Short mmCIF file of C-alpha atoms in Angstrom, two decimals:
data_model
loop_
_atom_site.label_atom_id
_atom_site.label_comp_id
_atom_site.label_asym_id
_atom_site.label_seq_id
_atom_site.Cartn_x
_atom_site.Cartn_y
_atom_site.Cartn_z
CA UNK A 1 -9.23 3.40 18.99
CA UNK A 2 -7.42 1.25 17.21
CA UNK A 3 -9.58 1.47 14.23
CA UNK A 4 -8.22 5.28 14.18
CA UNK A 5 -5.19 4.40 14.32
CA UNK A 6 -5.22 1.90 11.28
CA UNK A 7 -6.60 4.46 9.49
CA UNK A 8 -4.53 7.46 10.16
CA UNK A 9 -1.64 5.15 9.48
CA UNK A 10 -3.13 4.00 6.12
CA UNK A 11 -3.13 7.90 5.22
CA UNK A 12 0.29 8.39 5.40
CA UNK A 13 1.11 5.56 2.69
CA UNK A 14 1.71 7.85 -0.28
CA UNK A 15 0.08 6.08 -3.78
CA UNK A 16 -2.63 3.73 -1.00
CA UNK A 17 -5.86 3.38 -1.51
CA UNK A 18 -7.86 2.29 0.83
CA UNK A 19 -12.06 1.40 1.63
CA UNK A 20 -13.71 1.25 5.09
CA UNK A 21 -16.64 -0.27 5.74
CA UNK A 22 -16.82 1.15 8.94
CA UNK A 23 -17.25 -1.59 11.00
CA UNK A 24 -13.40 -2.19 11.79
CA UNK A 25 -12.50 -4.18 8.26
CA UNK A 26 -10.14 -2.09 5.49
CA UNK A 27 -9.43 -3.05 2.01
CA UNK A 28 -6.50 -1.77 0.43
CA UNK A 29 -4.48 -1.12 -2.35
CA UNK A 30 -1.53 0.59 -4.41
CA UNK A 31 -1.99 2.29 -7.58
CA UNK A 32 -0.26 3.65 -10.81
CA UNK A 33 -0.85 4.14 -13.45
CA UNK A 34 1.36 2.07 -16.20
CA UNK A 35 1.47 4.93 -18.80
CA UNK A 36 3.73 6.57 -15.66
CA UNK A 37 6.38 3.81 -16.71
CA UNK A 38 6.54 4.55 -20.62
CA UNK A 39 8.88 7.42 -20.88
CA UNK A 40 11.19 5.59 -18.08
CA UNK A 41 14.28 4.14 -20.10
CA UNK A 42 13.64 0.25 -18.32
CA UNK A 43 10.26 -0.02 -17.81
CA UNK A 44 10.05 -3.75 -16.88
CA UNK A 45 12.40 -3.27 -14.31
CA UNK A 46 11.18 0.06 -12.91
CA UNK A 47 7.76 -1.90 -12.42
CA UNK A 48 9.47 -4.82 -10.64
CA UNK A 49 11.29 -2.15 -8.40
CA UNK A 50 7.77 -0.49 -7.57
CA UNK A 51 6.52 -3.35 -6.97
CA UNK A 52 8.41 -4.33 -4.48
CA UNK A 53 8.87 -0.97 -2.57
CA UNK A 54 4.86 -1.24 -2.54
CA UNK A 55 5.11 -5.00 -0.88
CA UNK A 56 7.89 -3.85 1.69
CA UNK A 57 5.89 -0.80 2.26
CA UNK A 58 3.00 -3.63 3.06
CA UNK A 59 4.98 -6.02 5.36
CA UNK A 60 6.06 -2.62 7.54
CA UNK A 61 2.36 -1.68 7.90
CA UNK A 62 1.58 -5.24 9.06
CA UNK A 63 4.14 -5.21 11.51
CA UNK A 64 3.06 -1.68 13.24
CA UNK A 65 -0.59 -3.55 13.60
CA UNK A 66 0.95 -6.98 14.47
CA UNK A 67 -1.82 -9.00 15.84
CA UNK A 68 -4.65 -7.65 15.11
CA UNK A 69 -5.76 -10.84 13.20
CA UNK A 70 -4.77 -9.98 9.09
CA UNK A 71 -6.40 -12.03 6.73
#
């Protein structure tokens, strides 16, 4: 149950990747490509800002699933 859950969750990050082994354990992770950043005006800082949307996107996850033992 939870295992559904998790994963139906998981889906609804936009940009997350994700691979199931199917026995309960997920791996996970964002993606984009850098070449996305070139025509931005500041890239440096538009990756820093993505960056940390992604992690804060992260910490909410973890706290919808708090203790289910994260590693």
């Amino acid at each position: 149950m939870k295992h559904q859950m998790i994963k139906e969750s998981i889906e609804s990050f936009d940009g997350f990747d994700y691979t199931d082994d199917g026995g309960g354990a997920f791996w996970g992770w964002y993606e984009k490509p850098l070449s996305d950043f070139i025509p931005m005006e500041d890239q440096h800082l538009e990756i820093i800002t993505w960056f940390h949307e992604k992690m804060d996107e992260l910490v909410q996850f973890q706290e919808m699933f708090d203790g289910i033992g994260w590693e």
